[in-house]
Short mmCIF file of C-alpha atoms and ligand atoms in Angstrom, two decimals:
data_model
loop_
_atom_site.label_atom_id
_atom_site.label_comp_id
_atom_site.label_asym_id
_atom_site.label_seq_id
_atom_site.Cartn_x
_atom_site.Cartn_y
_atom_site.Cartn_z
CA MET A 1 -104.58 -119.16 194.97
CA PRO A 2 -107.27 -116.46 194.75
CA VAL A 3 -109.40 -116.26 197.90
CA THR A 4 -112.46 -114.03 197.97
CA VAL A 5 -113.92 -113.01 201.32
CA VAL A 6 -117.59 -112.12 200.83
CA VAL A 7 -118.96 -109.71 203.44
CA PRO A 8 -122.58 -108.56 203.33
CA THR A 9 -123.11 -105.19 204.97
CA TYR A 10 -125.96 -103.10 206.22
CA ASN A 11 -124.87 -100.11 208.32
CA GLU A 12 -121.37 -101.31 209.14
CA ALA A 13 -119.44 -98.09 208.36
CA GLU A 14 -117.43 -98.23 211.58
CA ASN A 15 -116.68 -101.94 211.45
CA LEU A 16 -115.73 -102.39 207.80
CA PRO A 17 -112.37 -100.50 207.79
CA VAL A 18 -111.25 -102.38 210.92
CA LEU A 19 -112.21 -105.69 209.32
CA ALA A 20 -110.39 -104.80 206.08
CA GLY A 21 -107.22 -103.89 207.99
CA GLN A 22 -107.30 -107.25 209.79
CA LEU A 23 -108.04 -109.21 206.61
CA PHE A 24 -105.21 -107.63 204.65
CA SER A 25 -102.68 -108.30 207.39
CA LEU A 26 -103.35 -112.04 207.20
CA PRO A 27 -100.63 -114.26 205.75
CA VAL A 28 -102.96 -115.36 202.94
CA GLU A 29 -101.78 -114.88 199.38
CA GLY A 30 -104.28 -113.57 196.83
CA LEU A 31 -106.93 -112.56 199.36
CA THR A 32 -109.49 -110.03 198.18
CA LEU A 33 -112.56 -108.55 199.86
CA LEU A 34 -115.97 -108.42 198.20
CA VAL A 35 -118.48 -106.21 200.02
CA VAL A 36 -122.17 -106.59 199.19
CA ASP A 37 -123.81 -103.47 200.54
CA ASP A 38 -127.53 -102.88 200.56
CA GLY A 39 -127.58 -99.10 200.19
CA SER A 40 -126.71 -98.62 203.87
CA PRO A 41 -128.01 -95.24 205.08
CA ASP A 42 -124.85 -94.81 207.19
CA GLY A 43 -122.66 -94.67 204.06
CA THR A 44 -121.05 -98.13 204.32
CA GLY A 45 -121.09 -98.30 200.52
CA GLN A 46 -118.89 -95.18 200.24
CA VAL A 47 -116.63 -96.41 203.04
CA ALA A 48 -116.16 -99.61 201.04
CA GLU A 49 -115.30 -97.65 197.89
CA ALA A 50 -112.69 -95.69 199.87
CA LEU A 51 -111.13 -98.99 200.97
CA ASP A 52 -110.63 -99.82 197.32
CA ASP A 53 -108.44 -96.69 197.05
CA ARG A 54 -106.55 -97.62 200.18
CA TYR A 55 -105.93 -101.25 199.17
CA PRO A 56 -105.77 -101.00 195.37
CA GLY A 57 -107.08 -104.00 193.49
CA ARG A 58 -108.02 -105.85 196.66
CA VAL A 59 -111.55 -104.57 197.34
CA GLU A 60 -114.67 -104.86 195.23
CA VAL A 61 -118.07 -103.49 196.12
CA ILE A 62 -121.48 -104.57 194.92
CA HIS A 63 -124.10 -101.93 195.66
CA ARG A 64 -127.70 -103.04 195.85
CA GLU A 65 -130.72 -100.75 195.85
CA GLY A 66 -131.96 -101.32 199.37
CA LYS A 67 -132.09 -103.84 202.19
CA LEU A 68 -132.79 -107.01 200.21
CA GLY A 69 -131.74 -109.51 202.88
CA LEU A 70 -128.71 -111.55 203.81
CA GLY A 71 -129.50 -114.61 201.68
CA THR A 72 -129.66 -112.84 198.32
CA ALA A 73 -126.62 -110.73 199.30
CA TYR A 74 -124.57 -113.89 199.77
CA VAL A 75 -125.82 -115.48 196.58
CA ARG A 76 -124.90 -112.34 194.66
CA GLY A 77 -121.44 -112.27 196.25
CA PHE A 78 -120.78 -115.99 195.71
CA THR A 79 -121.85 -115.79 192.07
CA HIS A 80 -119.52 -112.85 191.50
CA ALA A 81 -116.61 -114.56 193.27
CA LEU A 82 -117.05 -117.70 191.14
CA ALA A 83 -117.36 -115.71 187.93
CA LYS A 84 -114.07 -113.96 188.55
CA GLY A 85 -112.28 -117.27 189.11
CA SER A 86 -111.75 -117.51 192.86
CA ASP A 87 -110.44 -120.86 194.05
CA PHE A 88 -111.74 -120.39 197.57
CA VAL A 89 -114.62 -118.33 198.92
CA VAL A 90 -114.99 -117.27 202.54
CA GLN A 91 -118.18 -115.77 203.99
CA MET A 92 -118.20 -113.77 207.21
CA ASP A 93 -119.99 -110.96 209.06
CA ALA A 94 -118.71 -107.39 208.91
CA ASP A 95 -119.10 -106.66 212.61
CA LEU A 96 -115.90 -108.40 213.85
CA SER A 97 -117.88 -111.17 215.52
CA HIS A 98 -115.94 -113.49 213.23
CA SER A 99 -112.23 -112.98 213.79
CA PRO A 100 -110.21 -113.04 210.54
CA ASP A 101 -107.49 -114.83 212.52
CA TYR A 102 -109.43 -118.08 211.98
CA ILE A 103 -109.26 -117.81 208.19
CA PRO A 104 -105.81 -119.38 207.59
CA GLY A 105 -106.83 -122.42 209.65
CA MET A 106 -110.14 -122.70 207.82
CA LEU A 107 -108.40 -122.54 204.44
CA ALA A 108 -105.90 -125.18 205.55
CA LYS A 109 -108.80 -127.43 206.51
CA LEU A 110 -110.19 -127.11 202.98
CA GLU A 111 -107.39 -129.41 201.88
CA ASP A 112 -109.45 -132.31 203.19
CA ALA A 113 -112.98 -130.91 203.05
CA ASP A 114 -115.20 -129.18 200.48
CA VAL A 115 -116.68 -126.81 203.04
CA VAL A 116 -115.43 -125.63 206.42
CA VAL A 117 -117.79 -124.23 209.04
CA GLY A 118 -116.48 -121.99 211.81
CA SER A 119 -118.31 -123.64 214.66
CA ARG A 120 -119.39 -122.34 218.05
CA TYR A 121 -120.68 -125.75 219.10
CA VAL A 122 -117.71 -128.06 218.87
CA SER A 123 -115.03 -128.56 221.49
CA GLY A 124 -112.95 -125.38 221.72
CA GLY A 125 -115.67 -123.20 220.18
CA GLY A 126 -118.02 -120.86 222.00
CA VAL A 127 -119.93 -117.61 222.19
CA ASP A 128 -119.18 -114.28 223.81
CA ALA A 129 -119.09 -114.45 227.60
CA ASN A 130 -121.58 -111.55 227.65
CA TRP A 131 -124.39 -113.59 226.11
CA SER A 132 -127.29 -114.11 228.50
CA PRO A 133 -128.12 -117.70 229.45
CA LEU A 134 -131.35 -117.36 227.43
CA ARG A 135 -129.54 -116.24 224.28
CA LYS A 136 -127.05 -119.09 224.68
CA VAL A 137 -129.81 -121.67 225.05
CA LEU A 138 -131.83 -120.30 222.11
CA SER A 139 -128.83 -120.26 219.79
CA TRP A 140 -127.65 -123.73 220.77
CA TRP A 141 -131.18 -125.05 220.56
CA GLY A 142 -131.70 -123.50 217.11
CA SER A 143 -128.70 -125.40 215.83
CA ALA A 144 -129.68 -128.65 217.54
CA TYR A 145 -133.26 -128.41 216.21
CA SER A 146 -132.29 -127.88 212.58
CA ARG A 147 -129.58 -130.51 212.90
CA PHE A 148 -132.17 -132.99 214.07
CA VAL A 149 -134.98 -132.10 211.63
CA LEU A 150 -132.71 -132.07 208.59
CA GLY A 151 -130.35 -134.82 209.69
CA LEU A 152 -127.29 -132.58 209.38
CA ASN A 153 -124.09 -133.85 210.87
CA ILE A 154 -122.62 -130.52 211.85
CA HIS A 155 -123.10 -128.87 215.22
CA ASP A 156 -123.35 -125.19 214.30
CA THR A 157 -125.98 -125.03 211.59
CA THR A 158 -126.83 -121.32 211.83
CA GLY A 159 -123.32 -119.85 211.91
CA GLY A 160 -122.26 -117.47 209.16
CA PHE A 161 -118.47 -117.96 209.11
CA LYS A 162 -117.56 -120.50 206.42
CA ALA A 163 -115.07 -121.35 203.71
CA PHE A 164 -115.84 -123.15 200.45
CA ARG A 165 -113.83 -124.65 197.65
CA ALA A 166 -115.05 -123.00 194.46
CA ALA A 167 -116.09 -126.36 193.02
CA ALA A 168 -118.28 -127.01 196.06
CA LEU A 169 -120.10 -123.71 195.72
CA ARG A 170 -120.53 -124.35 192.02
CA ALA A 171 -122.23 -127.64 192.79
CA LEU A 172 -124.98 -125.91 194.76
CA PRO A 173 -128.17 -124.54 193.15
CA LEU A 174 -127.52 -121.07 194.54
CA THR A 175 -130.27 -119.32 192.63
CA ARG A 176 -132.91 -121.65 194.06
CA ILE A 177 -132.19 -120.66 197.64
CA ALA A 178 -135.17 -118.92 199.14
CA SER A 179 -134.12 -118.30 202.74
CA SER A 180 -132.57 -115.30 204.38
CA GLY A 181 -131.24 -114.68 207.89
CA TYR A 182 -130.28 -117.74 209.93
CA ALA A 183 -132.31 -119.98 207.64
CA PHE A 184 -129.97 -119.15 204.76
CA GLN A 185 -127.08 -120.79 206.60
CA VAL A 186 -129.24 -123.83 207.39
CA GLU A 187 -130.40 -124.14 203.77
CA MET A 188 -126.80 -123.98 202.53
CA ASN A 189 -125.81 -126.73 204.98
CA TYR A 190 -128.70 -128.88 203.82
CA LEU A 191 -127.76 -128.41 200.17
CA CYS A 192 -124.17 -129.38 200.98
CA LYS A 193 -125.47 -132.57 202.55
CA LYS A 194 -127.76 -133.29 199.57
CA ARG A 195 -124.85 -132.85 197.17
CA GLY A 196 -122.69 -135.19 199.23
CA LEU A 197 -120.07 -132.55 200.00
CA THR A 198 -117.70 -133.08 202.90
CA VAL A 199 -118.20 -130.48 205.58
CA ALA A 200 -115.69 -130.01 208.40
CA GLU A 201 -116.07 -127.86 211.50
CA VAL A 202 -113.32 -125.84 213.11
CA PRO A 203 -113.90 -124.24 216.51
CA ILE A 204 -114.42 -120.48 216.67
CA ILE A 205 -115.29 -118.12 219.50
CA PHE A 206 -118.04 -115.76 218.38
CA ALA A 207 -117.37 -112.28 219.80
CA ASP A 208 -120.17 -109.78 220.33
CA ARG A 209 -120.11 -106.74 218.09
CA THR A 210 -118.92 -103.58 219.85
CA MET A 211 -119.98 -101.10 217.13
CA GLY A 212 -123.24 -100.76 215.23
CA LYS A 213 -126.42 -102.75 215.73
CA SER A 214 -127.52 -106.30 215.00
CA LYS A 215 -130.03 -106.67 212.17
CA MET A 216 -131.27 -110.03 213.41
CA SER A 217 -134.51 -110.23 215.36
CA VAL A 218 -136.80 -112.66 217.09
CA LYS A 219 -138.86 -112.60 213.90
CA ILE A 220 -135.89 -113.79 211.81
CA ALA A 221 -135.13 -116.53 214.37
CA LEU A 222 -138.76 -117.71 214.35
CA GLU A 223 -138.83 -117.59 210.57
CA ALA A 224 -135.81 -119.91 210.58
CA ALA A 225 -137.69 -122.36 212.84
CA TRP A 226 -140.49 -122.98 210.35
CA ARG A 227 -138.30 -122.62 207.28
CA VAL A 228 -136.36 -125.67 208.43
CA TRP A 229 -139.45 -127.72 207.56
CA GLN A 230 -139.94 -125.91 204.28
CA ILE A 231 -136.33 -126.70 203.37
CA LYS A 232 -136.86 -130.35 204.25
CA TRP A 233 -139.92 -130.63 202.00
CA ARG A 234 -138.64 -128.49 199.18
CA TYR A 235 -135.66 -130.54 198.11
N1 GDP B 301 -126.22 -106.77 202.47
C1 GDP B 301 -126.89 -107.08 203.58
N2 GDP B 301 -126.21 -107.39 204.72
C2 GDP B 301 -126.93 -107.69 205.83
C3 GDP B 301 -128.34 -107.70 205.87
N3 GDP B 301 -128.74 -108.06 207.12
C4 GDP B 301 -127.60 -108.25 207.85
N4 GDP B 301 -126.51 -108.03 207.09
C5 GDP B 301 -125.09 -108.18 207.44
O1 GDP B 301 -124.93 -109.53 207.83
C6 GDP B 301 -123.97 -109.65 208.87
C7 GDP B 301 -124.61 -110.33 210.10
O2 GDP B 301 -125.64 -109.51 210.61
P1 GDP B 301 -125.81 -109.18 212.16
O3 GDP B 301 -126.87 -108.16 212.25
O4 GDP B 301 -124.50 -108.85 212.79
O5 GDP B 301 -126.35 -110.58 212.72
P2 GDP B 301 -126.12 -111.23 214.17
O6 GDP B 301 -124.63 -111.32 214.36
O7 GDP B 301 -126.79 -112.56 214.09
O8 GDP B 301 -126.74 -110.29 215.14
C8 GDP B 301 -123.47 -108.23 209.14
O9 GDP B 301 -122.31 -108.01 208.40
C9 GDP B 301 -124.64 -107.38 208.64
O10 GDP B 301 -124.25 -106.07 208.26
C10 GDP B 301 -129.03 -107.36 204.65
O11 GDP B 301 -130.26 -107.33 204.57
N5 GDP B 301 -128.26 -107.08 203.55
MG1 MG B 302 -123.42 -109.75 214.24
#
């Protein structure tokens, strides 16, 4: 049951080894890690290569020339995971905001769904207690807004912790996806809806990163707000 965990990285040299250690102690058979690094100046790409020595045969690294954005990094990783014959593909952040402990439950849920979303906005889910009230409102509102505009029936539309059956990913026109940042997650959710895939949510608590810096910005959040309309008209 090959499971590929796709992790895009940009300057995550401190986080990546901790994440790998946690992933490889999970009780999940056939789990491998695929890092898609965008030439991180902090040497994340080399750190990832060293992990391949430490966990032989369980780590692959795709090196891209420079910071080309989250959306294309995921598409590249998904395409690679499908080409090598993975049955299940998980996507998650490198910064430990997404706890690997949720993965076995998400994979179990794939028995009755095509896609599973780790959700902050269903009962039992949530965000780090350190988030300011403004950040909480903006994040919740971003999900509610795209849910409403696109008629999605999931509650966390911008979250980046998901699991897919390979056949579900294969059904999506991955190379057509134009969005990056939060909008990438929204566009994927919309495509899942368009293709009639079943999407289930499992609650997760999103923890704040303790090492390294966020690459998201107000600009990326605002871009997502108008892209929601572009996505609606495009398909
Ligand atoms: N390859 C690649 N990874 C990226 C890029 N931007 C962000 N990431 C990674 O995407 C994940 C989520 O980014 P992060 O900055 O933590 O977003 P936030 O949690 O919303 O603040 C992390 O693993 C980042 O290293 C990018 O342009 N290219
Ligand atoms: Mg983060």
